[in-house]
Amino acid sequence: MIVSIASGKGGTGKTTVAASLTRVWKRPLVAVDLDVEAPNLHLFLRPVIEESGPAWIEIPVVDESRCTFCQACSELCQFKAINVLGSVVLTFPEMCHGCGGCIAICPERAISPGKRELGEISRGRAGSTEFLMGRLKIGEAMSPPLMRQVKSRLKDMICASGRDAIIDAPPGVSCPAVNAVMDSDVIVLVTEPTPFGFHDFKLAWEAFAPFGKPMGVVINRAGIGNREVYSFCAEKEIPLLAEAPYERAVAEAYARGRIIADLSPEFRNIFVSLYAKIFELAAGTLLMEAPHA
Amino acid sequence: MSKIAITSEGPGLDDLVDPRFGRAAGFVIVDLENMNTSYIDNGRSQALSQGAGIQAAQLVARAGVDCVLSGFVGPKAFQALSAVKIKVVQNLDPGMTVRQAVEKFKRGTVQFAEGPNRGPGR
Ligand code: SF4
Ligand code: SF4
């Protein structure tokens, strides 16, 4: 089972939830940080990194002596990363998504693959949990190709060990966020009950709902804000999986990189129950509870 | 120098200069020898999420111009234009017509740009 922890905006406590859930997960698990632009799950899980290496993207290198300037590559590339202007082929490696299309289509075989470093992929272990993380280089914009590579590593790990996976997805509803939740079995949306939180939560729900995956909500900092999130969930039949109350102790724990589930037995129970509900949600046996208004 | 392109809001000499290059509505191509004009619509570039400036550079390069007159030219477009040795005149006053821009060019009171005058992005 693959569970994505997502949120419509940053700062809702998505990573805290992912880390806490990792803590209480009973089955063998891989915890994955797919928020490659700003990974921070490791700050909570503190894994021992066992292996770390650069991630590359394949970019086109053109041999102009073989090129007939037929423009086939330039017509194909929707990212304008390879362009034919008269008798010049101009590439913009930083805009290339590494799809390999131009290399395949060139009738003169004038394009060969070169490589550009995107970032780094690290693998390690936090207790019995395996840990996987991608980190984009500073200033690098090409997160989907790096995420693809992290996901393919994850697939190998899952296939080899039969582990479950918890994915800490990038915040937001743009391409990287959608990309992260796309092939999970369950999506857990983390939000806070404030007007801003609700606004972004709604956008996230609208972006992810078309995938038809089991989806539930965790309300963080419950007790602040208003009831908008609750009534929206009731109306759309989005199950409320857990509520983590707003307490000073939580904010302090977060600031020190501590995991909420470790704070007290009460907090731990919130996530133990979340764990159970995620399996019920996946199996379709979760009963909708009327939100206590 | 015989052919120039001016970023324009419309197809004729009396239309206003469009200050944008990549996202310009279109380009008026002027043959300076006989003052014949033609127009290239830039609608396709406007729809691109990235690379509009490069697309626009491709269009004017295909039209065979030697110089582009515009308001703001971004770094990628500038690089693309330089690659095919098309000169760039930027910082045209907003509110100027295409005709006024051409006259200014013909008087020789313009400066060719050394580099882009706008950061990356649209
Ligand atoms: S497809 Fe190949 S031959 Fe055609 S323009 Fe591109 S590099 Fe040149
Ligand atoms: S590999 Fe794909 S994205 Fe990169 S230049 Fe070629 S066609 Fe464009």
Short mmCIF file of C-alpha atoms and ligand atoms in Angstrom, two decimals:
data_model
loop_
_atom_site.label_atom_id
_atom_site.label_comp_id
_atom_site.label_asym_id
_atom_site.label_seq_id
_atom_site.Cartn_x
_atom_site.Cartn_y
_atom_site.Cartn_z
CA MET A 1 0.00 0.00 0.00
CA ILE A 2 1.22 3.47 -0.91
CA VAL A 3 -0.13 6.43 1.03
CA SER A 4 0.51 10.00 -0.07
CA ILE A 5 0.41 12.77 2.50
CA ALA A 6 -0.46 15.94 0.62
CA SER A 7 -1.70 19.44 1.31
CA GLY A 8 -2.93 22.38 -0.72
CA LYS A 9 -0.34 24.66 0.80
CA GLY A 10 2.86 24.46 2.79
CA GLY A 11 2.96 24.82 6.54
CA THR A 12 -0.12 22.77 7.37
CA GLY A 13 1.87 20.12 9.19
CA LYS A 14 1.98 17.66 6.31
CA THR A 15 5.48 16.47 7.17
CA THR A 16 4.60 16.18 10.86
CA VAL A 17 1.73 13.92 9.94
CA ALA A 18 3.92 11.86 7.61
CA ALA A 19 6.58 11.49 10.30
CA SER A 20 4.06 10.59 13.02
CA LEU A 21 2.36 8.07 10.81
CA THR A 22 5.75 6.53 10.05
CA ARG A 23 6.31 6.16 13.80
CA VAL A 24 3.13 4.14 14.37
CA TRP A 25 3.15 2.15 11.12
CA LYS A 26 3.10 -1.53 12.04
CA ARG A 27 3.99 -3.11 8.72
CA PRO A 28 7.39 -2.85 6.99
CA LEU A 29 7.62 0.61 5.50
CA VAL A 30 9.54 2.96 3.23
CA ALA A 31 9.19 6.63 4.12
CA VAL A 32 9.71 8.78 1.03
CA ASP A 33 10.28 12.50 0.78
CA LEU A 34 9.05 13.55 -2.66
CA ASP A 35 9.00 17.25 -1.77
CA VAL A 36 12.23 17.52 -3.72
CA GLU A 37 12.34 21.31 -3.71
CA ALA A 38 12.37 21.49 0.08
CA PRO A 39 12.71 18.05 1.61
CA ASN A 40 12.41 18.05 5.39
CA LEU A 41 11.08 14.66 6.44
CA HIS A 42 14.63 13.63 7.36
CA LEU A 43 14.75 16.42 9.93
CA PHE A 44 12.06 14.54 11.86
CA LEU A 45 12.90 10.93 11.11
CA ARG A 46 16.67 11.46 11.38
CA PRO A 47 17.58 8.49 9.22
CA VAL A 48 21.08 7.10 8.87
CA ILE A 49 21.90 7.75 5.21
CA GLU A 50 23.46 4.66 3.69
CA GLU A 51 23.78 5.72 0.11
CA SER A 52 23.60 9.03 -1.68
CA GLY A 53 24.35 9.93 -5.25
CA PRO A 54 23.70 12.46 -8.00
CA ALA A 55 20.58 12.24 -10.14
CA TRP A 56 20.99 13.08 -13.80
CA ILE A 57 18.70 14.16 -16.56
CA GLU A 58 19.39 13.21 -20.15
CA ILE A 59 19.70 16.23 -22.40
CA PRO A 60 20.28 16.42 -26.16
CA VAL A 61 23.73 17.09 -27.58
CA VAL A 62 23.62 17.97 -31.26
CA ASP A 63 26.30 17.14 -33.78
CA GLU A 64 25.73 19.99 -36.22
CA SER A 65 27.92 18.37 -38.86
CA ARG A 66 25.26 15.68 -39.28
CA CYS A 67 22.26 17.98 -38.88
CA THR A 68 20.23 18.95 -41.96
CA PHE A 69 18.22 21.54 -39.99
CA CYS A 70 15.00 19.73 -40.84
CA GLN A 71 13.41 21.07 -37.62
CA ALA A 72 11.86 17.74 -36.64
CA CYS A 73 13.35 18.00 -33.13
CA SER A 74 12.27 21.58 -32.69
CA GLU A 75 8.70 20.86 -33.84
CA LEU A 76 8.47 17.97 -31.41
CA CYS A 77 9.76 19.61 -28.26
CA GLN A 78 6.85 21.24 -26.49
CA PHE A 79 9.24 22.76 -23.94
CA LYS A 80 11.25 24.75 -26.52
CA ALA A 81 14.40 23.18 -25.14
CA ILE A 82 15.73 22.40 -28.61
CA ASN A 83 15.25 24.91 -31.41
CA VAL A 84 16.30 25.28 -34.98
CA LEU A 85 16.86 28.83 -36.16
CA GLY A 86 18.02 28.86 -39.75
CA SER A 87 21.17 26.78 -39.65
CA VAL A 88 21.73 26.93 -35.92
CA VAL A 89 20.42 24.38 -33.43
CA LEU A 90 20.03 26.03 -30.05
CA THR A 91 19.43 23.96 -26.94
CA PHE A 92 18.40 25.17 -23.50
CA PRO A 93 19.40 22.28 -21.23
CA GLU A 94 17.78 23.85 -18.16
CA MET A 95 14.39 23.70 -19.91
CA CYS A 96 14.73 20.10 -21.09
CA HIS A 97 12.52 17.53 -19.37
CA GLY A 98 14.67 14.63 -20.53
CA CYS A 99 11.91 12.88 -22.46
CA GLY A 100 14.33 11.69 -25.14
CA GLY A 101 11.84 12.54 -27.88
CA CYS A 102 14.18 14.65 -29.97
CA ILE A 103 16.90 11.98 -29.83
CA ALA A 104 14.44 9.39 -31.08
CA ILE A 105 12.92 11.51 -33.84
CA CYS A 106 16.08 12.89 -35.46
CA PRO A 107 16.26 11.30 -38.92
CA GLU A 108 20.01 11.97 -39.16
CA ARG A 109 20.88 10.53 -35.73
CA ALA A 110 22.56 13.85 -35.09
CA ILE A 111 21.45 14.02 -31.46
CA SER A 112 23.07 12.02 -28.71
CA PRO A 113 22.29 11.97 -25.01
CA GLY A 114 24.36 14.11 -22.65
CA LYS A 115 23.72 14.56 -18.97
CA ARG A 116 23.03 17.34 -16.53
CA GLU A 117 22.91 17.01 -12.77
CA LEU A 118 19.48 17.68 -11.27
CA GLY A 119 20.04 16.90 -7.64
CA GLU A 120 20.63 14.03 -5.34
CA ILE A 121 18.86 10.86 -4.25
CA SER A 122 19.57 9.45 -0.82
CA ARG A 123 18.58 6.19 0.75
CA GLY A 124 18.87 5.23 4.38
CA ARG A 125 17.17 3.82 7.40
CA ALA A 126 15.36 5.16 10.45
CA GLY A 127 15.04 2.22 12.78
CA SER A 128 13.24 -0.49 10.85
CA THR A 129 11.84 2.00 8.36
CA GLU A 130 13.63 2.45 5.07
CA PHE A 131 14.06 6.03 4.00
CA LEU A 132 14.25 7.57 0.54
CA MET A 133 14.62 11.19 -0.44
CA GLY A 134 15.19 13.33 -3.50
CA ARG A 135 16.69 16.77 -3.26
CA LEU A 136 16.75 19.21 -6.14
CA LYS A 137 19.82 21.40 -6.61
CA ILE A 138 19.36 24.99 -5.47
CA GLY A 139 17.87 27.07 -8.28
CA GLU A 140 16.90 23.99 -10.28
CA ALA A 141 13.35 24.07 -11.63
CA MET A 142 13.04 20.61 -13.12
CA SER A 143 11.39 18.70 -10.29
CA PRO A 144 9.20 16.19 -12.22
CA PRO A 145 12.14 14.28 -13.75
CA LEU A 146 13.84 13.98 -10.35
CA MET A 147 10.58 12.85 -8.76
CA ARG A 148 10.22 10.24 -11.49
CA GLN A 149 13.61 8.84 -10.60
CA VAL A 150 12.82 8.76 -6.88
CA LYS A 151 9.56 7.01 -7.66
CA SER A 152 11.26 4.42 -9.80
CA ARG A 153 13.71 3.74 -6.94
CA LEU A 154 10.73 3.40 -4.63
CA LYS A 155 9.14 0.92 -6.97
CA ASP A 156 12.27 -1.23 -6.90
CA MET A 157 12.36 -1.09 -3.11
CA ILE A 158 8.69 -2.02 -2.82
CA CYS A 159 9.00 -4.84 -5.32
CA ALA A 160 12.06 -6.24 -3.58
CA SER A 161 10.69 -6.08 -0.05
CA GLY A 162 6.90 -5.84 -0.25
CA ARG A 163 7.00 -2.80 1.99
CA ASP A 164 4.28 -0.18 2.29
CA ALA A 165 5.20 3.40 1.47
CA ILE A 166 4.37 6.76 2.96
CA ILE A 167 5.02 9.62 0.56
CA ASP A 168 5.54 13.13 1.83
CA ALA A 169 4.26 14.92 -1.28
CA PRO A 170 5.14 18.48 -2.32
CA PRO A 171 2.58 21.05 -1.18
CA GLY A 172 0.26 22.71 -3.66
CA VAL A 173 -1.75 21.47 -6.60
CA SER A 174 0.67 22.02 -9.45
CA CYS A 175 2.32 19.39 -11.61
CA PRO A 176 4.80 18.09 -8.97
CA ALA A 177 2.07 17.61 -6.36
CA VAL A 178 -0.23 15.80 -8.76
CA ASN A 179 2.72 13.76 -9.98
CA ALA A 180 3.45 12.64 -6.41
CA VAL A 181 -0.02 11.45 -5.46
CA MET A 182 -0.86 9.97 -8.86
CA ASP A 183 0.16 6.40 -8.20
CA SER A 184 -0.66 6.05 -4.54
CA ASP A 185 -3.45 3.87 -3.19
CA VAL A 186 -4.71 6.37 -0.64
CA ILE A 187 -4.39 10.15 -0.47
CA VAL A 188 -4.37 11.84 2.92
CA LEU A 189 -4.95 15.59 2.70
CA VAL A 190 -3.64 17.61 5.61
CA THR A 191 -5.23 20.96 6.30
CA GLU A 192 -5.91 23.41 9.05
CA PRO A 193 -9.36 24.80 9.78
CA THR A 194 -8.59 28.39 8.78
CA PRO A 195 -9.99 30.30 5.79
CA PHE A 196 -6.66 30.10 3.94
CA GLY A 197 -6.26 26.47 4.84
CA PHE A 198 -9.75 25.75 3.59
CA HIS A 199 -9.22 27.59 0.33
CA ASP A 200 -6.10 25.58 -0.53
CA PHE A 201 -7.63 22.37 0.75
CA LYS A 202 -10.53 22.79 -1.66
CA LEU A 203 -8.15 23.34 -4.57
CA ALA A 204 -6.20 20.23 -3.63
CA TRP A 205 -9.36 18.17 -3.32
CA GLU A 206 -10.50 19.39 -6.74
CA ALA A 207 -7.12 18.58 -8.29
CA PHE A 208 -6.87 15.08 -6.82
CA ALA A 209 -10.51 13.94 -6.88
CA PRO A 210 -10.45 13.11 -10.63
CA PHE A 211 -8.01 10.27 -9.89
CA GLY A 212 -10.81 8.48 -8.06
CA LYS A 213 -8.50 7.36 -5.25
CA PRO A 214 -9.67 6.86 -1.70
CA MET A 215 -9.05 10.24 -0.10
CA GLY A 216 -9.44 11.43 3.48
CA VAL A 217 -8.56 14.47 5.52
CA VAL A 218 -6.46 15.11 8.60
CA ILE A 219 -7.21 18.37 10.34
CA ASN A 220 -4.19 19.79 12.02
CA ARG A 221 -4.37 22.54 14.63
CA ALA A 222 -7.99 21.61 15.24
CA GLY A 223 -9.71 24.14 17.44
CA ILE A 224 -8.47 27.26 15.65
CA GLY A 225 -10.28 28.93 12.75
CA ASN A 226 -13.80 27.93 11.79
CA ARG A 227 -15.96 25.00 10.67
CA GLU A 228 -15.79 25.55 6.89
CA VAL A 229 -13.55 22.53 6.28
CA TYR A 230 -15.86 20.32 8.32
CA SER A 231 -19.02 21.25 6.46
CA PHE A 232 -17.29 20.95 3.08
CA CYS A 233 -16.09 17.44 3.97
CA ALA A 234 -19.55 16.45 5.16
CA GLU A 235 -21.11 17.74 1.96
CA LYS A 236 -18.58 16.01 -0.32
CA GLU A 237 -18.42 12.90 1.85
CA ILE A 238 -14.70 13.21 2.44
CA PRO A 239 -13.93 11.16 5.53
CA LEU A 240 -12.29 12.93 8.44
CA LEU A 241 -9.50 10.57 9.42
CA ALA A 242 -7.94 12.41 12.31
CA GLU A 243 -7.79 15.69 14.16
CA ALA A 244 -4.64 16.88 15.87
CA PRO A 245 -5.49 19.54 18.41
CA TYR A 246 -3.69 22.85 18.51
CA GLU A 247 -1.41 22.89 21.51
CA ARG A 248 1.65 24.86 22.32
CA ALA A 249 3.55 21.66 22.95
CA VAL A 250 3.02 20.67 19.32
CA ALA A 251 4.48 23.88 17.96
CA GLU A 252 7.48 23.54 20.25
CA ALA A 253 8.00 19.93 19.27
CA TYR A 254 7.84 20.89 15.60
CA ALA A 255 10.38 23.64 16.05
CA ARG A 256 12.78 21.17 17.63
CA GLY A 257 12.25 18.57 14.90
CA ARG A 258 10.41 16.23 17.24
CA ILE A 259 7.62 13.97 16.11
CA ILE A 260 4.14 14.71 17.50
CA ALA A 261 3.29 11.04 17.91
CA ASP A 262 6.17 10.81 20.41
CA LEU A 263 4.85 13.63 22.59
CA SER A 264 2.33 11.72 24.66
CA PRO A 265 0.22 8.55 24.56
CA GLU A 266 -2.78 10.71 23.59
CA PHE A 267 -1.01 12.07 20.55
CA ARG A 268 0.31 8.66 19.65
CA ASN A 269 -3.24 7.30 19.74
CA ILE A 270 -4.40 9.89 17.23
CA PHE A 271 -1.97 8.42 14.73
CA VAL A 272 -2.56 4.80 15.67
CA SER A 273 -6.22 5.40 14.91
CA LEU A 274 -5.27 7.24 11.68
CA TYR A 275 -3.24 4.19 10.68
CA ALA A 276 -6.25 1.91 11.15
CA LYS A 277 -8.56 4.28 9.31
CA ILE A 278 -6.23 4.50 6.31
CA PHE A 279 -6.52 0.72 5.88
CA GLU A 280 -10.30 0.88 6.25
CA LEU A 281 -10.40 3.72 3.72
CA ALA A 282 -8.34 1.67 1.27
CA ALA A 283 -10.56 -1.37 1.78
CA GLY A 284 -13.74 0.69 1.45
CA THR A 285 -14.97 -0.30 4.89
CA LEU A 286 -14.57 3.06 6.58
CA LEU A 287 -17.80 4.34 8.07
CA MET A 288 -18.43 8.05 7.50
CA GLU A 289 -18.66 9.72 10.85
CA ALA A 290 -20.83 12.77 11.03
CA PRO A 291 -18.50 15.65 11.81
CA HIS A 292 -19.16 16.91 15.31
CA ALA A 293 -20.18 20.45 14.63
CA MET B 1 20.24 46.34 -43.09
CA SER B 2 17.14 45.69 -45.11
CA LYS B 3 14.42 43.99 -43.07
CA ILE B 4 13.35 44.70 -39.53
CA ALA B 5 10.64 43.32 -37.23
CA ILE B 6 8.71 45.45 -34.76
CA THR B 7 6.64 43.87 -31.97
CA SER B 8 3.16 45.16 -32.55
CA GLU B 9 -0.37 45.09 -31.24
CA GLY B 10 -1.76 44.91 -34.77
CA PRO B 11 -0.81 44.31 -38.40
CA GLY B 12 -0.15 47.83 -39.69
CA LEU B 13 2.30 50.72 -39.42
CA ASP B 14 -0.20 52.74 -37.44
CA ASP B 15 -0.74 50.12 -34.79
CA LEU B 16 0.90 50.52 -31.43
CA VAL B 17 4.18 48.90 -30.54
CA ASP B 18 3.68 45.94 -28.21
CA PRO B 19 6.34 46.29 -25.52
CA ARG B 20 6.63 42.53 -25.03
CA PHE B 21 8.72 40.38 -27.32
CA GLY B 22 7.87 36.76 -26.58
CA ARG B 23 4.26 37.50 -25.73
CA ALA B 24 3.75 40.19 -28.37
CA ALA B 25 0.51 40.01 -30.33
CA GLY B 26 2.53 39.92 -33.54
CA PHE B 27 5.36 41.33 -35.58
CA VAL B 28 5.23 43.88 -38.36
CA ILE B 29 8.02 43.10 -40.82
CA VAL B 30 9.22 46.12 -42.72
CA ASP B 31 11.41 46.01 -45.79
CA LEU B 32 13.35 49.25 -45.43
CA GLU B 33 14.20 49.47 -49.11
CA ASN B 34 10.63 49.79 -50.34
CA MET B 35 8.72 50.14 -47.05
CA ASN B 36 6.62 47.06 -47.86
CA THR B 37 5.16 45.54 -44.74
CA SER B 38 3.90 42.13 -43.78
CA TYR B 39 2.57 40.78 -40.50
CA ILE B 40 3.32 37.66 -38.48
CA ASP B 41 0.77 36.65 -35.89
CA ASN B 42 2.33 35.49 -32.63
CA GLY B 43 -0.75 33.82 -31.19
CA ARG B 44 0.93 30.44 -30.83
CA SER B 45 3.75 31.85 -28.71
CA GLN B 46 1.26 33.51 -26.41
CA ALA B 47 -0.27 30.15 -25.63
CA LEU B 48 3.03 28.52 -24.66
CA SER B 49 3.69 28.08 -20.96
CA GLN B 50 7.42 28.44 -21.47
CA GLY B 51 9.70 29.36 -24.31
CA ALA B 52 7.50 32.05 -25.85
CA GLY B 53 10.53 34.26 -26.43
CA ILE B 54 12.35 31.45 -28.21
CA GLN B 55 9.32 30.70 -30.35
CA ALA B 56 9.06 34.38 -31.25
CA ALA B 57 12.75 34.46 -32.15
CA GLN B 58 12.20 31.49 -34.44
CA LEU B 59 9.34 33.28 -36.19
CA VAL B 60 11.28 36.46 -36.89
CA ALA B 61 14.37 34.47 -37.89
CA ARG B 62 12.27 32.63 -40.46
CA ALA B 63 11.06 35.97 -41.80
CA GLY B 64 14.70 36.79 -42.52
CA VAL B 65 14.97 40.00 -40.53
CA ASP B 66 18.26 41.57 -39.49
CA CYS B 67 16.96 43.47 -36.50
CA VAL B 68 14.15 43.34 -33.95
CA LEU B 69 12.65 46.44 -32.31
CA SER B 70 10.78 45.87 -29.08
CA GLY B 71 10.24 46.94 -25.49
CA PHE B 72 11.56 44.11 -23.41
CA VAL B 73 13.53 41.11 -24.58
CA GLY B 74 14.17 38.27 -22.15
CA PRO B 75 17.45 36.38 -21.82
CA LYS B 76 16.48 33.24 -23.75
CA ALA B 77 14.99 35.20 -26.63
CA PHE B 78 18.07 37.38 -26.67
CA GLN B 79 20.32 34.35 -26.81
CA ALA B 80 18.23 32.86 -29.63
CA LEU B 81 18.31 36.10 -31.63
CA SER B 82 22.06 36.50 -31.11
CA ALA B 83 22.62 32.93 -32.27
CA VAL B 84 21.31 33.90 -35.68
CA LYS B 85 22.94 37.34 -35.58
CA ILE B 86 19.70 39.29 -35.37
CA LYS B 87 20.32 42.63 -33.70
CA VAL B 88 18.02 43.86 -30.95
CA VAL B 89 16.76 47.34 -30.21
CA GLN B 90 14.84 47.42 -26.95
CA ASN B 91 13.28 49.94 -24.57
CA LEU B 92 10.99 51.38 -27.26
CA ASP B 93 8.66 53.92 -25.65
CA PRO B 94 5.23 52.55 -24.90
CA GLY B 95 2.55 54.37 -26.83
CA MET B 96 4.71 54.67 -29.94
CA THR B 97 3.29 53.50 -33.26
CA VAL B 98 5.11 51.03 -35.44
CA ARG B 99 5.67 53.80 -37.99
CA GLN B 100 7.31 56.03 -35.38
CA ALA B 101 9.56 53.18 -34.34
CA VAL B 102 10.62 52.58 -37.92
CA GLU B 103 11.34 56.28 -38.44
CA LYS B 104 13.37 56.41 -35.29
CA PHE B 105 15.32 53.43 -36.53
CA LYS B 106 15.93 55.00 -39.92
CA ARG B 107 17.17 58.22 -38.33
CA GLY B 108 19.77 56.09 -36.62
CA THR B 109 18.79 57.31 -33.15
CA VAL B 110 18.51 53.84 -31.70
CA GLN B 111 21.01 51.75 -29.82
CA PHE B 112 21.63 48.10 -30.38
CA ALA B 113 21.35 46.16 -27.16
CA GLU B 114 24.29 44.35 -25.66
CA GLY B 115 22.12 42.08 -23.56
CA PRO B 116 18.58 41.34 -22.44
CA ASN B 117 16.80 44.03 -20.45
CA ARG B 118 14.43 41.73 -18.65
CA GLY B 119 14.80 38.83 -16.27
CA PRO B 120 13.74 35.27 -17.03
CA GLY B 121 10.07 34.37 -17.10
CA ARG B 122 7.22 35.18 -19.41
S1 SF4 C 1 15.94 16.52 -36.06
FE1 SF4 C 1 18.14 16.15 -36.26
S2 SF4 C 1 18.61 16.73 -38.34
FE2 SF4 C 1 16.61 17.60 -37.87
S3 SF4 C 1 17.09 19.65 -37.14
FE3 SF4 C 1 16.99 18.36 -35.33
S4 SF4 C 1 19.10 17.71 -35.01
FE4 SF4 C 1 19.01 18.49 -37.08
S1 SF4 C 2 14.65 15.43 -24.55
FE1 SF4 C 2 12.49 16.01 -24.77
S2 SF4 C 2 12.32 17.87 -23.52
FE2 SF4 C 2 14.51 17.56 -23.89
S3 SF4 C 2 14.91 18.77 -25.72
FE3 SF4 C 2 14.47 16.68 -26.41
S4 SF4 C 2 12.27 16.73 -26.88
FE4 SF4 C 2 12.71 18.52 -25.63
#
